[in-house]
Amino acid sequence: MSGRTVLAAGALTAAVCGGLALGTPPVPPAEFADAFVVTELRLPRLVLALIAGACLGAAGLVLQEALRNPLAVPELLGVSSGAALAVAGPLVLAVSVPLAVQPFLAIGGAAAGGALTLLAAGAARGPSAVLLCGAAVAAGLQSALLVLMVLADQLDLQLIHRYLLGSLSARTWDDVTELTPWLVAAVPALVLCAPVLSVLRLGDDDARALGVRVHRARTAALAVAVVLIAPVVAVCGPVAWVGFLAPHLARRLAPGKDAVGWLPWSAVWGALIVAWADLPARLALAPVETPVGAWTALLGVPAGVLLLKRPPAADRSKAPPTGIRVPEVPAGRNSPHGVPRSRRGGAE
Amino acid sequence: MRRLLLLLVLVVAAGCAGMTAGRALGPAGVWEVLMGGGSPLDRHIVLELRLPRALVALTAGACLGVAGIVLQSALANPLAGPEVTGVAPGAVLGAVVASGAGLAGWQSPGAVVVAAVIGGFAGAGLLWLLTGRERADPFGTAVYGVLVSAVLSGATAMVLLAAPGELGSVVQWLVGSTEGRVHDHWNLLWPWALCWLLAAWALAAPLTLLRCGEDEAAARGLATGRLRLAALACAVALTAGAVATVGALGFVGLLVPHLAFALYGADLRTALPGAALTGAAVVGGADAAAQALSRLLTGVLDADRLSVPTGALTTCAGAALLLIVARRIREEETSA
């Protein structure tokens, strides 16, 4: 049993106990089985936090490895903007949606946003081109969302805004069961695509030499990430930066491994991050709840930057490329910037 | 020179389009007012509402374009638009915090400019601190810039959560909109813009030298550190002024410089005014298109409060341009 297993187990136990016991009203551990507030409110919430975190963490690793870019975050896939757009659209335009359709709105929007990115990325040729396509689709959807926000009145606006930050409040077992079919589909796909990730990491040329169809493999990885992220975003909103921080933590704490070894750890750290962030989200301003996404962002970005800035010494040869590749700008007769166009990162 | 003139014509055309694209009054009515006639209502619409709006759009576009080109030259980084170096998000955060704390309001744009400048400098300073020794590496700087921008927009979202009452009026800033800009905004913007545009113009020649390479410039006796600082100050001030009046117009500061370089070459003495004109034409055109689109959508959807913000259009156009750029990348070939 290695040190990080102990660490993860300890953090998990603490998060479970804290998540179930603390809040209004506090419940001592001995009474967990009897208290309604624990079994029907806090337990599903905790389970949801763990699942959401695991999905986001795993998706983050898939994206970062497949695109060979430490900055490839789930937020850049257009998934969360798509979901928010689908939620905000009917709300703002006062279009009545049948009750049966409502739960599928966000998930449909998320899937549509992801599909749009996949479609756009299909034309791209390299990893950073895929990233750029994702950023472009996300920006386009974001601007559509902002148009809706300008139109919205104050009440709708707060609703949309809160959703955009990501929140776990008032989630029940129904929300957890809603996630299950997606997980059933996503987990085997994840396991299948994990070995390919290690190959993609070597760079396109080497991967091709090993017999991997690079373009297809990357699109498949992207699709897996979308399937992982879409249901989570639909239920909890985009809990920010978990998909950024968790893979970096996994790499840092297990420097000797490859993508296959990092994948489960990335999921574990993601789950722990969200479960832990949910505690201040509930307790900081109790009884008023703050969105959990605000806390993950607050914690995730500085921590991730620190991890990015100092790759572990043992892993320096394998460290992911720290630079994003600069696109070839549509320059005219004079190339405006004396920047080398081909900076190879990664383990070539 | 011919291209500059052509662009000048384009800018004027964009301005005219902005003047005539509105809902209440057609081109003939606008012409009549400009010739000194028209009813008092028409005169009010044209002179008090449309004229300042078009002028603000053009000036803000010029500011953002020049800010982008100065930033990209000073940091030797083609990805260093104000949006991804923390300058624009910082300015937005400053403006939002100031209005959230009740120090500045939508009605007192003067204090907003100050807050936006402070926020812009804070964002740029954060990036400066973060990049540390890797400052010369444009790729690393771009990575950190994206992170800093994300953090700052996250902080803006948190502030808005704490002060939900401000949300409605502040959303306009987040998108970038030229809706309802009046002479007050214009009076505030033009002296500021003029002053800093002239400063940027003064920096054009040394910046061109700096683009040839750090060592080259130092060998010719240029104080590169001081120059970079001055350029940064200039870019932040221009961005802050634009953000305070029209909000964060997406992608203008990032993409206009590339257009300007493509049109005018790498010499900043022509590319810089080129960027100003291109930015003005882009934002002015987007403003006119946004008005036309709102009019069209209002007719189609039969909703009376629909107005498409200009920033949404520039972001959409920028996203489309990004897609085209992404399609052109052939990494395998360039690196093989």
PDB file of N, CA and C in Angstrom, chain B residues 124-206:
ATOM      1  N   ALA B 124      -2.553  42.578 -15.866  1.00  0.00           N
ATOM      2  CA  ALA B 124      -1.264  42.490 -16.541  1.00  0.00           C
ATOM      3  C   ALA B 124      -0.153  42.196 -15.545  1.00  0.00           C
ATOM      4  N   GLY B 125      -0.242  42.818 -14.349  1.00  0.00           N
ATOM      5  CA  GLY B 125       0.766  42.594 -13.319  1.00  0.00           C
ATOM      6  C   GLY B 125       0.777  41.156 -12.843  1.00  0.00           C
ATOM      7  N   LEU B 126      -0.433  40.583 -12.729  1.00  0.00           N
ATOM      8  CA  LEU B 126      -0.547  39.191 -12.311  1.00  0.00           C
ATOM      9  C   LEU B 126       0.165  38.287 -13.303  1.00  0.00           C
ATOM     10  N   LEU B 127      -0.057  38.566 -14.567  1.00  0.00           N
ATOM     11  CA  LEU B 127       0.599  37.765 -15.610  1.00  0.00           C
ATOM     12  C   LEU B 127       2.116  37.934 -15.528  1.00  0.00           C
ATOM     13  N   TRP B 128       2.537  39.183 -15.310  1.00  0.00           N
ATOM     14  CA  TRP B 128       3.955  39.511 -15.224  1.00  0.00           C
ATOM     15  C   TRP B 128       4.621  38.721 -14.108  1.00  0.00           C
ATOM     16  N   LEU B 129       3.924  38.668 -12.957  1.00  0.00           N
ATOM     17  CA  LEU B 129       4.449  37.932 -11.811  1.00  0.00           C
ATOM     18  C   LEU B 129       4.497  36.439 -12.095  1.00  0.00           C
ATOM     19  N   LEU B 130       3.431  35.933 -12.716  1.00  0.00           N
ATOM     20  CA  LEU B 130       3.311  34.498 -12.923  1.00  0.00           C
ATOM     21  C   LEU B 130       4.357  33.977 -13.895  1.00  0.00           C
ATOM     22  N   THR B 131       4.578  34.734 -14.983  1.00  0.00           N
ATOM     23  CA  THR B 131       5.475  34.217 -16.003  1.00  0.00           C
ATOM     24  C   THR B 131       6.914  34.194 -15.505  1.00  0.00           C
ATOM     25  N   GLY B 132       7.249  35.137 -14.595  1.00  0.00           N
ATOM     26  CA  GLY B 132       8.566  35.115 -13.990  1.00  0.00           C
ATOM     27  C   GLY B 132       9.678  35.096 -15.026  1.00  0.00           C
ATOM     28  N   ARG B 133      10.524  34.077 -14.944  1.00  0.00           N
ATOM     29  CA  ARG B 133      11.693  34.037 -15.798  1.00  0.00           C
ATOM     30  C   ARG B 133      11.365  33.579 -17.225  1.00  0.00           C
ATOM     31  N   GLU B 134      10.169  33.016 -17.414  1.00  0.00           N
ATOM     32  CA  GLU B 134       9.849  32.474 -18.744  1.00  0.00           C
ATOM     33  C   GLU B 134       9.259  33.545 -19.664  1.00  0.00           C
ATOM     34  N   ARG B 135       9.456  34.815 -19.288  1.00  0.00           N
ATOM     35  CA  ARG B 135       8.789  35.889 -20.004  1.00  0.00           C
ATOM     36  C   ARG B 135       9.115  35.911 -21.492  1.00  0.00           C
ATOM     37  N   ALA B 136      10.303  35.461 -21.838  1.00  0.00           N
ATOM     38  CA  ALA B 136      10.710  35.536 -23.242  1.00  0.00           C
ATOM     39  C   ALA B 136      10.012  34.472 -24.086  1.00  0.00           C
ATOM     40  N   ASP B 137       9.410  33.495 -23.437  1.00  0.00           N
ATOM     41  CA  ASP B 137       8.795  32.394 -24.167  1.00  0.00           C
ATOM     42  C   ASP B 137       7.335  32.723 -24.477  1.00  0.00           C
ATOM     43  N   PRO B 138       7.032  33.029 -25.746  1.00  0.00           N
ATOM     44  CA  PRO B 138       5.659  33.430 -26.059  1.00  0.00           C
ATOM     45  C   PRO B 138       4.636  32.344 -25.763  1.00  0.00           C
ATOM     46  N   PHE B 139       5.048  31.086 -25.891  1.00  0.00           N
ATOM     47  CA  PHE B 139       4.096  29.999 -25.678  1.00  0.00           C
ATOM     48  C   PHE B 139       3.701  29.896 -24.218  1.00  0.00           C
ATOM     49  N   GLY B 140       4.745  29.921 -23.352  1.00  0.00           N
ATOM     50  CA  GLY B 140       4.460  29.879 -21.926  1.00  0.00           C
ATOM     51  C   GLY B 140       3.611  31.055 -21.502  1.00  0.00           C
ATOM     52  N   THR B 141       3.951  32.245 -22.013  1.00  0.00           N
ATOM     53  CA  THR B 141       3.186  33.433 -21.660  1.00  0.00           C
ATOM     54  C   THR B 141       1.731  33.282 -22.082  1.00  0.00           C
ATOM     55  N   ALA B 142       1.507  32.703 -23.272  1.00  0.00           N
ATOM     56  CA  ALA B 142       0.133  32.535 -23.734  1.00  0.00           C
ATOM     57  C   ALA B 142      -0.630  31.595 -22.808  1.00  0.00           C
ATOM     58  N   VAL B 143       0.047  30.519 -22.378  1.00  0.00           N
ATOM     59  CA  VAL B 143      -0.609  29.568 -21.469  1.00  0.00           C
ATOM     60  C   VAL B 143      -1.021  30.271 -20.186  1.00  0.00           C
ATOM     61  N   TYR B 144      -0.062  30.990 -19.580  1.00  0.00           N
ATOM     62  CA  TYR B 144      -0.390  31.677 -18.337  1.00  0.00           C
ATOM     63  C   TYR B 144      -1.425  32.768 -18.552  1.00  0.00           C
ATOM     64  N   GLY B 145      -1.364  33.405 -19.709  1.00  0.00           N
ATOM     65  CA  GLY B 145      -2.339  34.454 -20.003  1.00  0.00           C
ATOM     66  C   GLY B 145      -3.755  33.905 -20.007  1.00  0.00           C
ATOM     67  N   VAL B 146      -3.920  32.741 -20.643  1.00  0.00           N
ATOM     68  CA  VAL B 146      -5.248  32.126 -20.655  1.00  0.00           C
ATOM     69  C   VAL B 146      -5.694  31.823 -19.236  1.00  0.00           C
ATOM     70  N   LEU B 147      -4.754  31.321 -18.420  1.00  0.00           N
ATOM     71  CA  LEU B 147      -5.106  30.995 -17.034  1.00  0.00           C
ATOM     72  C   LEU B 147      -5.500  32.235 -16.261  1.00  0.00           C
ATOM     73  N   VAL B 148      -4.674  33.289 -16.382  1.00  0.00           N
ATOM     74  CA  VAL B 148      -4.974  34.522 -15.651  1.00  0.00           C
ATOM     75  C   VAL B 148      -6.339  35.055 -16.069  1.00  0.00           C
ATOM     76  N   SER B 149      -6.613  35.020 -17.377  1.00  0.00           N
ATOM     77  CA  SER B 149      -7.901  35.512 -17.843  1.00  0.00           C
ATOM     78  C   SER B 149      -9.035  34.693 -17.260  1.00  0.00           C
ATOM     79  N   ALA B 150      -8.829  33.358 -17.198  1.00  0.00           N
ATOM     80  CA  ALA B 150      -9.872  32.504 -16.647  1.00  0.00           C
ATOM     81  C   ALA B 150     -10.115  32.820 -15.177  1.00  0.00           C
ATOM     82  N   VAL B 151      -9.012  33.016 -14.435  1.00  0.00           N
ATOM     83  CA  VAL B 151      -9.161  33.332 -13.014  1.00  0.00           C
ATOM     84  C   VAL B 151      -9.918  34.638 -12.843  1.00  0.00           C
ATOM     85  N   LEU B 152      -9.541  35.643 -13.638  1.00  0.00           N
ATOM     86  CA  LEU B 152     -10.169  36.948 -13.483  1.00  0.00           C
ATOM     87  C   LEU B 152     -11.651  36.888 -13.854  1.00  0.00           C
ATOM     88  N   SER B 153     -11.991  36.143 -14.931  1.00  0.00           N
ATOM     89  CA  SER B 153     -13.423  36.072 -15.246  1.00  0.00           C
ATOM     90  C   SER B 153     -14.159  35.280 -14.178  1.00  0.00           C
ATOM     91  N   GLY B 154     -13.469  34.275 -13.585  1.00  0.00           N
ATOM     92  CA  GLY B 154     -14.094  33.561 -12.480  1.00  0.00           C
ATOM     93  C   GLY B 154     -14.361  34.484 -11.304  1.00  0.00           C
ATOM     94  N   ALA B 155     -13.370  35.333 -11.007  1.00  0.00           N
ATOM     95  CA  ALA B 155     -13.542  36.287  -9.910  1.00  0.00           C
ATOM     96  C   ALA B 155     -14.696  37.233 -10.210  1.00  0.00           C
ATOM     97  N   THR B 156     -14.819  37.652 -11.477  1.00  0.00           N
ATOM     98  CA  THR B 156     -15.944  38.514 -11.852  1.00  0.00           C
ATOM     99  C   THR B 156     -17.265  37.805 -11.579  1.00  0.00           C
ATOM    100  N   ALA B 157     -17.324  36.515 -11.945  1.00  0.00           N
ATOM    101  CA  ALA B 157     -18.553  35.765 -11.711  1.00  0.00           C
ATOM    102  C   ALA B 157     -18.874  35.692 -10.227  1.00  0.00           C
ATOM    103  N   MET B 158     -17.827  35.525  -9.394  1.00  0.00           N
ATOM    104  CA  MET B 158     -18.051  35.458  -7.945  1.00  0.00           C
ATOM    105  C   MET B 158     -18.561  36.787  -7.408  1.00  0.00           C
ATOM    106  N   VAL B 159     -17.952  37.875  -7.880  1.00  0.00           N
ATOM    107  CA  VAL B 159     -18.390  39.196  -7.416  1.00  0.00           C
ATOM    108  C   VAL B 159     -19.860  39.397  -7.773  1.00  0.00           C
ATOM    109  N   LEU B 160     -20.209  38.976  -8.988  1.00  0.00           N
ATOM    110  CA  LEU B 160     -21.599  39.139  -9.418  1.00  0.00           C
ATOM    111  C   LEU B 160     -22.532  38.295  -8.567  1.00  0.00           C
ATOM    112  N   LEU B 161     -22.023  37.160  -8.113  1.00  0.00           N
ATOM    113  CA  LEU B 161     -22.844  36.314  -7.244  1.00  0.00           C
ATOM    114  C   LEU B 161     -23.085  37.006  -5.916  1.00  0.00           C
ATOM    115  N   ALA B 162     -22.058  37.727  -5.438  1.00  0.00           N
ATOM    116  CA  ALA B 162     -22.188  38.411  -4.158  1.00  0.00           C
ATOM    117  C   ALA B 162     -23.082  39.634  -4.285  1.00  0.00           C
ATOM    118  N   ALA B 163     -23.088  40.272  -5.450  1.00  0.00           N
ATOM    119  CA  ALA B 163     -23.914  41.463  -5.649  1.00  0.00           C
ATOM    120  C   ALA B 163     -24.876  41.232  -6.807  1.00  0.00           C
ATOM    121  N   PRO B 164     -25.876  40.370  -6.593  1.00  0.00           N
ATOM    122  CA  PRO B 164     -26.747  39.987  -7.718  1.00  0.00           C
ATOM    123  C   PRO B 164     -27.524  41.164  -8.289  1.00  0.00           C
ATOM    124  N   GLY B 165     -27.676  42.216  -7.501  1.00  0.00           N
ATOM    125  CA  GLY B 165     -28.424  43.359  -8.002  1.00  0.00           C
ATOM    126  C   GLY B 165     -27.751  44.021  -9.193  1.00  0.00           C
ATOM    127  N   GLU B 166     -26.432  43.868  -9.253  1.00  0.00           N
ATOM    128  CA  GLU B 166     -25.680  44.522 -10.316  1.00  0.00           C
ATOM    129  C   GLU B 166     -25.725  43.744 -11.624  1.00  0.00           C
ATOM    130  N   LEU B 167     -26.174  42.502 -11.525  1.00  0.00           N
ATOM    131  CA  LEU B 167     -26.022  41.582 -12.635  1.00  0.00           C
ATOM    132  C   LEU B 167     -26.555  42.148 -13.941  1.00  0.00           C
ATOM    133  N   GLY B 168     -27.773  42.679 -13.879  1.00  0.00           N
ATOM    134  CA  GLY B 168     -28.420  43.138 -15.093  1.00  0.00           C
ATOM    135  C   GLY B 168     -27.619  44.185 -15.835  1.00  0.00           C
ATOM    136  N   SER B 169     -27.143  45.179 -15.086  1.00  0.00           N
ATOM    137  CA  SER B 169     -26.452  46.274 -15.758  1.00  0.00           C
ATOM    138  C   SER B 169     -25.042  45.868 -16.166  1.00  0.00           C
ATOM    139  N   VAL B 170     -24.496  44.868 -15.493  1.00  0.00           N
ATOM    140  CA  VAL B 170     -23.102  44.511 -15.725  1.00  0.00           C
ATOM    141  C   VAL B 170     -22.944  43.534 -16.880  1.00  0.00           C
ATOM    142  N   VAL B 171     -23.986  42.748 -17.143  1.00  0.00           N
ATOM    143  CA  VAL B 171     -23.912  41.779 -18.234  1.00  0.00           C
ATOM    144  C   VAL B 171     -23.525  42.476 -19.532  1.00  0.00           C
ATOM    145  N   GLN B 172     -23.983  43.711 -19.677  1.00  0.00           N
ATOM    146  CA  GLN B 172     -23.642  44.485 -20.871  1.00  0.00           C
ATOM    147  C   GLN B 172     -22.135  44.604 -21.062  1.00  0.00           C
ATOM    148  N   TRP B 173     -21.437  44.780 -19.943  1.00  0.00           N
ATOM    149  CA  TRP B 173     -19.973  44.901 -20.018  1.00  0.00           C
ATOM    150  C   TRP B 173     -19.334  43.597 -20.433  1.00  0.00           C
ATOM    151  N   LEU B 174     -19.921  42.507 -19.906  1.00  0.00           N
ATOM    152  CA  LEU B 174     -19.306  41.214 -20.156  1.00  0.00           C
ATOM    153  C   LEU B 174     -19.357  40.865 -21.632  1.00  0.00           C
ATOM    154  N   VAL B 175     -20.420  41.279 -22.316  1.00  0.00           N
ATOM    155  CA  VAL B 175     -20.502  40.985 -23.745  1.00  0.00           C
ATOM    156  C   VAL B 175     -19.834  42.045 -24.577  1.00  0.00           C
ATOM    157  N   GLY B 176     -19.980  43.264 -24.182  1.00  0.00           N
ATOM    158  CA  GLY B 176     -19.567  44.347 -25.047  1.00  0.00           C
ATOM    159  C   GLY B 176     -20.757  44.794 -25.860  1.00  0.00           C
ATOM    160  N   SER B 177     -21.237  45.990 -25.587  1.00  0.00           N
ATOM    161  CA  SER B 177     -22.417  46.463 -26.282  1.00  0.00           C
ATOM    162  C   SER B 177     -22.288  47.957 -26.519  1.00  0.00           C
ATOM    163  N   THR B 178     -22.799  48.409 -27.638  1.00  0.00           N
ATOM    164  CA  THR B 178     -22.767  49.839 -27.918  1.00  0.00           C
ATOM    165  C   THR B 178     -24.141  50.454 -27.713  1.00  0.00           C
ATOM    166  N   GLU B 179     -25.029  49.646 -27.173  1.00  0.00           N
ATOM    167  CA  GLU B 179     -26.398  50.098 -26.930  1.00  0.00           C
ATOM    168  C   GLU B 179     -26.419  51.280 -25.960  1.00  0.00           C
ATOM    169  N   GLY B 180     -27.141  52.327 -26.320  1.00  0.00           N
ATOM    170  CA  GLY B 180     -27.388  53.407 -25.375  1.00  0.00           C
ATOM    171  C   GLY B 180     -26.164  54.199 -24.960  1.00  0.00           C
ATOM    172  N   ARG B 181     -25.160  54.277 -25.819  1.00  0.00           N
ATOM    173  CA  ARG B 181     -24.019  55.138 -25.482  1.00  0.00           C
ATOM    174  C   ARG B 181     -24.339  56.557 -25.947  1.00  0.00           C
ATOM    175  N   VAL B 182     -24.156  57.510 -25.043  1.00  0.00           N
ATOM    176  CA  VAL B 182     -24.548  58.880 -25.344  1.00  0.00           C
ATOM    177  C   VAL B 182     -23.337  59.795 -25.326  1.00  0.00           C
ATOM    178  N   HIS B 183     -23.602  61.093 -25.445  1.00  0.00           N
ATOM    179  CA  HIS B 183     -22.499  62.045 -25.544  1.00  0.00           C
ATOM    180  C   HIS B 183     -21.584  62.013 -24.337  1.00  0.00           C
ATOM    181  N   ASP B 184     -22.131  61.667 -23.163  1.00  0.00           N
ATOM    182  CA  ASP B 184     -21.289  61.579 -21.966  1.00  0.00           C
ATOM    183  C   ASP B 184     -20.151  60.592 -22.180  1.00  0.00           C
ATOM    184  N   HIS B 185     -20.524  59.414 -22.706  1.00  0.00           N
ATOM    185  CA  HIS B 185     -19.512  58.396 -22.946  1.00  0.00           C
ATOM    186  C   HIS B 185     -18.495  58.873 -23.968  1.00  0.00           C
ATOM    187  N   TRP B 186     -19.007  59.492 -25.007  1.00  0.00           N
ATOM    188  CA  TRP B 186     -18.134  59.973 -26.083  1.00  0.00           C
ATOM    189  C   TRP B 186     -17.169  61.030 -25.563  1.00  0.00           C
ATOM    190  N   ASN B 187     -17.693  61.963 -24.765  1.00  0.00           N
ATOM    191  CA  ASN B 187     -16.847  63.031 -24.231  1.00  0.00           C
ATOM    192  C   ASN B 187     -15.750  62.470 -23.340  1.00  0.00           C
ATOM    193  N   LEU B 188     -16.068  61.364 -22.690  1.00  0.00           N
ATOM    194  CA  LEU B 188     -15.090  60.747 -21.823  1.00  0.00           C
ATOM    195  C   LEU B 188     -14.058  59.977 -22.621  1.00  0.00           C
ATOM    196  N   LEU B 189     -14.531  59.328 -23.674  1.00  0.00           N
ATOM    197  CA  LEU B 189     -13.668  58.395 -24.404  1.00  0.00           C
ATOM    198  C   LEU B 189     -12.652  59.113 -25.292  1.00  0.00           C
ATOM    199  N   TRP B 190     -13.120  60.169 -26.010  1.00  0.00           N
ATOM    200  CA  TRP B 190     -12.217  60.656 -27.067  1.00  0.00           C
ATOM    201  C   TRP B 190     -10.940  61.317 -26.583  1.00  0.00           C
ATOM    202  N   PRO B 191     -10.969  62.130 -25.489  1.00  0.00           N
ATOM    203  CA  PRO B 191      -9.674  62.696 -25.075  1.00  0.00           C
ATOM    204  C   PRO B 191      -8.719  61.597 -24.608  1.00  0.00           C
ATOM    205  N   TRP B 192      -9.272  60.642 -23.865  1.00  0.00           N
ATOM    206  CA  TRP B 192      -8.490  59.501 -23.374  1.00  0.00           C
ATOM    207  C   TRP B 192      -7.875  58.725 -24.543  1.00  0.00           C
ATOM    208  N   ALA B 193      -8.736  58.387 -25.507  1.00  0.00           N
ATOM    209  CA  ALA B 193      -8.287  57.605 -26.653  1.00  0.00           C
ATOM    210  C   ALA B 193      -7.242  58.377 -27.447  1.00  0.00           C
ATOM    211  N   LEU B 194      -7.509  59.652 -27.673  1.00  0.00           N
ATOM    212  CA  LEU B 194      -6.604  60.462 -28.479  1.00  0.00           C
ATOM    213  C   LEU B 194      -5.224  60.499 -27.845  1.00  0.00           C
ATOM    214  N   CYS B 195      -5.219  60.762 -26.537  1.00  0.00           N
ATOM    215  CA  CYS B 195      -3.966  60.873 -25.801  1.00  0.00           C
ATOM    216  C   CYS B 195      -3.156  59.593 -25.917  1.00  0.00           C
ATOM    217  N   TRP B 196      -3.804  58.458 -25.683  1.00  0.00           N
ATOM    218  CA  TRP B 196      -3.050  57.196 -25.660  1.00  0.00           C
ATOM    219  C   TRP B 196      -2.755  56.681 -27.054  1.00  0.00           C
ATOM    220  N   LEU B 197      -3.623  57.018 -28.021  1.00  0.00           N
ATOM    221  CA  LEU B 197      -3.317  56.621 -29.392  1.00  0.00           C
ATOM    222  C   LEU B 197      -2.075  57.350 -29.879  1.00  0.00           C
ATOM    223  N   LEU B 198      -1.955  58.634 -29.498  1.00  0.00           N
ATOM    224  CA  LEU B 198      -0.761  59.391 -29.868  1.00  0.00           C
ATOM    225  C   LEU B 198       0.472  58.794 -29.199  1.00  0.00           C
ATOM    226  N   ALA B 199       0.304  58.388 -27.927  1.00  0.00           N
ATOM    227  CA  ALA B 199       1.425  57.765 -27.219  1.00  0.00           C
ATOM    228  C   ALA B 199       1.848  56.490 -27.925  1.00  0.00           C
ATOM    229  N   ALA B 200       0.851  55.707 -28.359  1.00  0.00           N
ATOM    230  CA  ALA B 200       1.161  54.462 -29.056  1.00  0.00           C
ATOM    231  C   ALA B 200       1.879  54.756 -30.366  1.00  0.00           C
ATOM    232  N   TRP B 201       1.441  55.787 -31.040  1.00  0.00           N
ATOM    233  CA  TRP B 201       2.058  56.203 -32.304  1.00  0.00           C
ATOM    234  C   TRP B 201       3.519  56.581 -32.090  1.00  0.00           C
ATOM    235  N   ALA B 202       3.782  57.249 -30.962  1.00  0.00           N
ATOM    236  CA  ALA B 202       5.155  57.626 -30.652  1.00  0.00           C
ATOM    237  C   ALA B 202       6.026  56.398 -30.411  1.00  0.00           C
ATOM    238  N   LEU B 203       5.410  55.320 -29.949  1.00  0.00           N
ATOM    239  CA  LEU B 203       6.173  54.106 -29.663  1.00  0.00           C
ATOM    240  C   LEU B 203       6.360  53.229 -30.896  1.00  0.00           C
ATOM    241  N   ALA B 204       5.706  53.603 -32.005  1.00  0.00           N
ATOM    242  CA  ALA B 204       5.668  52.704 -33.156  1.00  0.00           C
ATOM    243  C   ALA B 204       7.054  52.357 -33.674  1.00  0.00           C
ATOM    244  N   ALA B 205       7.909  53.376 -33.845  1.00  0.00           N
ATOM    245  CA  ALA B 205       9.223  53.113 -34.431  1.00  0.00           C
ATOM    246  C   ALA B 205      10.094  52.231 -33.539  1.00  0.00           C
ATOM    247  N   PRO B 206      10.249  52.563 -32.236  1.00  0.00           N
ATOM    248  CA  PRO B 206      11.046  51.658 -31.392  1.00  0.00           C
ATOM    249  C   PRO B 206      10.450  50.252 -31.283  1.00  0.00           C
TER     250      PRO B 206
END
